[in-house]
Amino acid sequence: MEKKFFGVLLLLLFLFASEMNMVAEVEGATCRKPSKFFSGACFSDLNCQKACNRESWPTGKCLVGFKCECQRPC
């Protein structure tokens, strides 16, 4: 009897938490690859993104090592 009570209580708590948007949604993974078209040191995300767009990848970002990395949802 006690286990059923706690099970129902847990289920109700979960339902209320999800209604109040307290449950975090997990986003999909991001695929990454170095850009083939970008050359030189990467200082501008905009220039990196333009190079990635030529490779049919929607996003490009400069990394700490001044390299251009293309990104898209997997």
Tab-separated table of N, CA, C and O in Angstrom:
chain	number	residue	atom	x	y	z
A	1	MET	N	0.823	-1.197	0.000
A	1	MET	CA	0.000	0.000	0.000
A	1	MET	C	0.863	1.254	0.000
A	1	MET	O	0.573	2.202	-0.705
A	2	GLU	N	1.925	1.226	0.803
A	2	GLU	CA	2.807	2.377	0.900
A	2	GLU	C	3.510	2.654	-0.439
A	2	GLU	O	3.667	3.804	-0.840
A	3	LYS	N	3.932	1.609	-1.137
A	3	LYS	CA	4.626	1.770	-2.413
A	3	LYS	C	3.702	2.384	-3.459
A	3	LYS	O	4.123	3.222	-4.247
A	4	LYS	N	2.440	1.969	-3.463
A	4	LYS	CA	1.481	2.524	-4.420
A	4	LYS	C	1.269	4.009	-4.152
A	4	LYS	O	1.201	4.810	-5.069
A	5	PHE	N	1.180	4.376	-2.881
A	5	PHE	CA	0.972	5.776	-2.511
A	5	PHE	C	2.127	6.644	-2.997
A	5	PHE	O	1.925	7.694	-3.602
A	6	PHE	N	3.350	6.196	-2.750
A	6	PHE	CA	4.513	6.967	-3.176
A	6	PHE	C	4.635	6.979	-4.702
A	6	PHE	O	5.070	7.973	-5.282
A	7	GLY	N	4.244	5.908	-5.358
A	7	GLY	CA	4.266	5.871	-6.814
A	7	GLY	C	3.293	6.878	-7.405
A	7	GLY	O	3.609	7.612	-8.341
A	8	VAL	N	2.084	6.920	-6.854
A	8	VAL	CA	1.075	7.877	-7.324
A	8	VAL	C	1.526	9.297	-7.008
A	8	VAL	O	1.379	10.203	-7.829
A	9	LEU	N	2.081	9.506	-5.842
A	9	LEU	CA	2.577	10.830	-5.461
A	9	LEU	C	3.685	11.290	-6.406
A	9	LEU	O	3.694	12.448	-6.851
A	10	LEU	N	4.593	10.408	-6.730
A	10	LEU	CA	5.672	10.739	-7.659
A	10	LEU	C	5.128	11.062	-9.047
A	10	LEU	O	5.579	12.007	-9.702
A	11	LEU	N	4.162	10.296	-9.504
A	11	LEU	CA	3.548	10.546	-10.807
A	11	LEU	C	2.859	11.908	-10.831
A	11	LEU	O	3.021	12.672	-11.788
A	12	LEU	N	2.119	12.233	-9.786
A	12	LEU	CA	1.455	13.536	-9.718
A	12	LEU	C	2.465	14.675	-9.668
A	12	LEU	O	2.286	15.706	-10.318
A	13	LEU	N	3.524	14.492	-8.918
A	13	LEU	CA	4.575	15.510	-8.847
A	13	LEU	C	5.194	15.742	-10.218
A	13	LEU	O	5.414	16.881	-10.633
A	14	PHE	N	5.459	14.662	-10.939
A	14	PHE	CA	6.022	14.785	-12.284
A	14	PHE	C	5.058	15.506	-13.226
A	14	PHE	O	5.460	16.361	-14.007
A	15	LEU	N	3.786	15.172	-13.153
A	15	LEU	CA	2.793	15.819	-14.016
A	15	LEU	C	2.700	17.308	-13.728
A	15	LEU	O	2.665	18.130	-14.652
A	16	PHE	N	2.674	17.683	-12.458
A	16	PHE	CA	2.614	19.096	-12.112
A	16	PHE	C	3.897	19.819	-12.523
A	16	PHE	O	3.853	20.948	-13.005
A	17	ALA	N	5.024	19.193	-12.353
A	17	ALA	CA	6.294	19.821	-12.731
A	17	ALA	C	6.362	20.032	-14.235
A	17	ALA	O	6.844	21.058	-14.706
A	18	SER	N	5.871	19.075	-15.014
A	18	SER	CA	5.924	19.227	-16.467
A	18	SER	C	4.944	20.288	-16.941
A	18	SER	O	5.197	20.984	-17.917
A	19	GLU	N	3.822	20.449	-16.256
A	19	GLU	CA	2.857	21.489	-16.614
A	19	GLU	C	3.408	22.877	-16.313
A	19	GLU	O	3.083	23.841	-16.971
A	20	MET	N	4.252	22.973	-15.318
A	20	MET	CA	4.821	24.260	-14.933
A	20	MET	C	6.141	24.521	-15.649
A	20	MET	O	6.869	25.434	-15.314
A	21	ASN	N	6.477	23.704	-16.646
A	21	ASN	CA	7.727	23.829	-17.410
A	21	ASN	C	8.965	23.751	-16.529
A	21	ASN	O	9.952	24.431	-16.763
A	22	MET	N	8.905	22.936	-15.507
A	22	MET	CA	10.053	22.738	-14.633
A	22	MET	C	10.916	21.576	-15.098
A	22	MET	O	11.995	21.364	-14.588
A	23	VAL	N	10.450	20.840	-16.077
A	23	VAL	CA	11.205	19.716	-16.608
A	23	VAL	C	11.997	20.223	-17.811
A	23	VAL	O	11.438	20.786	-18.741
A	24	ALA	N	13.296	20.050	-17.785
A	24	ALA	CA	14.152	20.538	-18.864
A	24	ALA	C	14.010	19.649	-20.091
A	24	ALA	O	13.962	18.429	-19.984
A	25	GLU	N	13.961	20.285	-21.248
A	25	GLU	CA	13.922	19.538	-22.501
A	25	GLU	C	15.343	19.356	-23.007
A	25	GLU	O	16.155	20.267	-22.943
A	26	VAL	N	15.620	18.191	-23.518
A	26	VAL	CA	16.951	17.894	-24.024
A	26	VAL	C	16.985	18.208	-25.514
A	26	VAL	O	16.134	17.760	-26.272
A	27	GLU	N	17.957	18.997	-25.908
A	27	GLU	CA	18.100	19.316	-27.318
A	27	GLU	C	18.925	18.236	-27.999
A	27	GLU	O	19.661	17.504	-27.363
A	28	GLY	N	18.801	18.186	-29.315
A	28	GLY	CA	19.559	17.211	-30.080
A	28	GLY	C	21.043	17.523	-30.086
A	28	GLY	O	21.476	18.616	-29.735
A	29	ALA	N	21.817	16.569	-30.484
A	29	ALA	CA	23.263	16.729	-30.535
A	29	ALA	C	23.653	17.634	-31.707
A	29	ALA	O	22.909	17.794	-32.667
A	30	THR	N	24.811	18.223	-31.611
A	30	THR	CA	25.339	19.083	-32.667
A	30	THR	C	26.507	18.379	-33.336
A	30	THR	O	27.463	17.981	-32.675
A	31	CYS	N	26.407	18.226	-34.653
A	31	CYS	CA	27.515	17.663	-35.429
A	31	CYS	C	28.485	18.787	-35.763
A	31	CYS	O	28.078	19.906	-36.054
A	32	ARG	N	29.773	18.486	-35.735
A	32	ARG	CA	30.808	19.497	-35.961
A	32	ARG	C	31.867	18.945	-36.905
A	32	ARG	O	32.158	17.755	-36.884
A	33	LYS	N	32.446	19.841	-37.705
A	33	LYS	CA	33.561	19.462	-38.577
A	33	LYS	C	34.362	20.708	-38.914
A	33	LYS	O	33.818	21.808	-38.961
A	34	PRO	N	35.645	20.563	-39.153
A	34	PRO	CA	36.437	21.722	-39.571
A	34	PRO	C	36.049	22.133	-40.988
A	34	PRO	O	35.733	21.295	-41.832
A	35	SER	N	36.081	23.435	-41.242
A	35	SER	CA	35.737	23.948	-42.568
A	35	SER	C	36.837	23.620	-43.572
A	35	SER	O	38.024	23.736	-43.273
A	36	LYS	N	36.426	23.217	-44.762
A	36	LYS	CA	37.386	22.944	-45.845
A	36	LYS	C	37.759	24.220	-46.595
A	36	LYS	O	38.848	24.337	-47.130
A	37	PHE	N	36.819	25.176	-46.649
A	37	PHE	CA	37.032	26.382	-47.457
A	37	PHE	C	37.686	27.524	-46.692
A	37	PHE	O	38.250	28.427	-47.300
A	38	PHE	N	37.626	27.513	-45.361
A	38	PHE	CA	38.189	28.618	-44.589
A	38	PHE	C	39.694	28.445	-44.460
A	38	PHE	O	40.182	27.370	-44.132
A	39	SER	N	40.423	29.519	-44.720
A	39	SER	CA	41.878	29.466	-44.568
A	39	SER	C	42.340	30.632	-43.701
A	39	SER	O	41.711	31.683	-43.676
A	40	GLY	N	43.411	30.431	-42.990
A	40	GLY	CA	43.936	31.476	-42.124
A	40	GLY	C	43.367	31.373	-40.720
A	40	GLY	O	42.654	30.434	-40.381
A	41	ALA	N	43.686	32.376	-39.899
A	41	ALA	CA	43.203	32.412	-38.519
A	41	ALA	C	41.759	32.920	-38.490
A	41	ALA	O	41.399	33.840	-39.217
A	42	CYS	N	40.954	32.316	-37.681
A	42	CYS	CA	39.531	32.655	-37.589
A	42	CYS	C	39.315	33.649	-36.455
A	42	CYS	O	39.490	33.324	-35.286
A	43	PHE	N	38.929	34.870	-36.815
A	43	PHE	CA	38.640	35.900	-35.819
A	43	PHE	C	37.182	36.331	-35.866
A	43	PHE	O	36.695	36.955	-34.946
A	44	SER	N	36.478	36.024	-36.952
A	44	SER	CA	35.101	36.472	-37.140
A	44	SER	C	34.182	35.278	-37.398
A	44	SER	O	34.378	34.548	-38.373
A	45	ASP	N	33.181	35.107	-36.533
A	45	ASP	CA	32.212	34.032	-36.738
A	45	ASP	C	31.450	34.209	-38.050
A	45	ASP	O	31.064	33.241	-38.691
A	46	LEU	N	31.254	35.463	-38.465
A	46	LEU	CA	30.513	35.728	-39.706
A	46	LEU	C	31.274	35.184	-40.918
A	46	LEU	O	30.684	34.537	-41.791
A	47	ASN	N	32.575	35.418	-40.974
A	47	ASN	CA	33.374	34.891	-42.091
A	47	ASN	C	33.410	33.369	-42.066
A	47	ASN	O	33.351	32.710	-43.102
A	48	CYS	N	33.482	32.805	-40.878
A	48	CYS	CA	33.479	31.358	-40.730
A	48	CYS	C	32.135	30.793	-41.195
A	48	CYS	O	32.087	29.785	-41.903
A	49	GLN	N	31.049	31.450	-40.820
A	49	GLN	CA	29.725	30.977	-41.215
A	49	GLN	C	29.548	31.032	-42.729
A	49	GLN	O	28.957	30.135	-43.322
A	50	LYS	N	30.082	32.047	-43.368
A	50	LYS	CA	30.000	32.138	-44.836
A	50	LYS	C	30.723	30.963	-45.493
A	50	LYS	O	30.239	30.388	-46.464
A	51	ALA	N	31.879	30.612	-44.957
A	51	ALA	CA	32.621	29.473	-45.503
A	51	ALA	C	31.837	28.177	-45.287
A	51	ALA	O	31.763	27.330	-46.183
A	52	CYS	N	31.233	28.025	-44.122
A	52	CYS	CA	30.449	26.819	-43.834
A	52	CYS	C	29.198	26.749	-44.698
A	52	CYS	O	28.783	25.660	-45.108
A	53	ASN	N	28.590	27.891	-44.973
A	53	ASN	CA	27.421	27.912	-45.851
A	53	ASN	C	27.769	27.401	-47.248
A	53	ASN	O	26.949	26.745	-47.894
A	54	ARG	N	28.978	27.673	-47.720
A	54	ARG	CA	29.426	27.149	-49.019
A	54	ARG	C	29.517	25.636	-48.993
A	54	ARG	O	29.433	24.982	-50.027
A	55	GLU	N	29.690	25.065	-47.800
A	55	GLU	CA	29.788	23.615	-47.637
A	55	GLU	C	28.445	23.001	-47.245
A	55	GLU	O	28.383	21.840	-46.849
A	56	SER	N	27.375	23.789	-47.321
A	56	SER	CA	26.007	23.359	-46.968
A	56	SER	C	25.849	23.023	-45.489
A	56	SER	O	25.083	22.135	-45.122
A	57	TRP	N	26.589	23.720	-44.637
A	57	TRP	CA	26.426	23.611	-43.184
A	57	TRP	C	25.882	24.961	-42.722
A	57	TRP	O	26.406	26.010	-43.104
A	58	PRO	N	24.832	24.984	-41.889
A	58	PRO	CA	24.154	26.247	-41.568
A	58	PRO	C	24.913	27.190	-40.636
A	58	PRO	O	24.703	28.389	-40.683
A	59	THR	N	25.798	26.677	-39.801
A	59	THR	CA	26.450	27.520	-38.798
A	59	THR	C	27.947	27.285	-38.793
A	59	THR	O	28.405	26.174	-39.013
A	60	GLY	N	28.675	28.363	-38.533
A	60	GLY	CA	30.120	28.263	-38.375
A	60	GLY	C	30.581	29.135	-37.233
A	60	GLY	O	30.084	30.245	-37.059
A	61	LYS	N	31.525	28.644	-36.433
A	61	LYS	CA	32.034	29.402	-35.289
A	61	LYS	C	33.546	29.263	-35.207
A	61	LYS	O	34.099	28.229	-35.534
A	62	CYS	N	34.173	30.333	-34.759
A	62	CYS	CA	35.612	30.306	-34.533
A	62	CYS	C	35.901	29.611	-33.204
A	62	CYS	O	35.238	29.859	-32.203
A	63	LEU	N	36.893	28.746	-33.224
A	63	LEU	CA	37.299	28.039	-32.013
A	63	LEU	C	38.450	28.768	-31.347
A	63	LEU	O	39.060	29.675	-31.927
A	64	VAL	N	38.800	28.333	-30.154
A	64	VAL	CA	39.867	28.963	-29.382
A	64	VAL	C	41.185	28.929	-30.139
A	64	VAL	O	41.956	29.872	-30.101
A	65	GLY	N	41.459	27.874	-30.867
A	65	GLY	CA	42.702	27.757	-31.627
A	65	GLY	C	42.673	28.515	-32.940
A	65	GLY	O	43.483	28.272	-33.819
A	66	PHE	N	41.728	29.453	-33.101
A	66	PHE	CA	41.567	30.273	-34.298
A	66	PHE	C	41.268	29.441	-35.534
A	66	PHE	O	41.688	29.760	-36.633
A	67	LYS	N	40.521	28.342	-35.340
A	67	LYS	CA	40.091	27.510	-36.456
A	67	LYS	C	38.600	27.654	-36.641
A	67	LYS	O	37.862	27.883	-35.693
A	68	CYS	N	38.151	27.497	-37.864
A	68	CYS	CA	36.731	27.596	-38.200
A	68	CYS	C	36.104	26.217	-38.116
A	68	CYS	O	36.577	25.274	-38.748
A	69	GLU	N	35.019	26.108	-37.349
A	69	GLU	CA	34.322	24.847	-37.189
A	69	GLU	C	32.878	25.002	-37.686
A	69	GLU	O	32.166	25.905	-37.243
A	70	CYS	N	32.455	24.126	-38.593
A	70	CYS	CA	31.090	24.128	-39.089
A	70	CYS	C	30.238	23.266	-38.170
A	70	CYS	O	30.693	22.236	-37.668
A	71	GLN	N	28.984	23.707	-37.957
A	71	GLN	CA	28.095	23.002	-37.041
A	71	GLN	C	26.701	22.890	-37.642
A	71	GLN	O	26.273	23.758	-38.394
A	72	ARG	N	26.001	21.794	-37.281
A	72	ARG	CA	24.599	21.595	-37.658
A	72	ARG	C	24.000	20.562	-36.724
A	72	ARG	O	24.721	19.747	-36.127
A	73	PRO	N	22.669	20.547	-36.596
A	73	PRO	CA	22.043	19.492	-35.797
A	73	PRO	C	22.250	18.137	-36.433
A	73	PRO	O	22.192	18.002	-37.655
A	74	CYS	N	22.512	17.132	-35.629
A	74	CYS	CA	22.718	15.769	-36.145
A	74	CYS	C	21.398	15.132	-36.517
A	74	CYS	O	20.390	15.414	-35.980
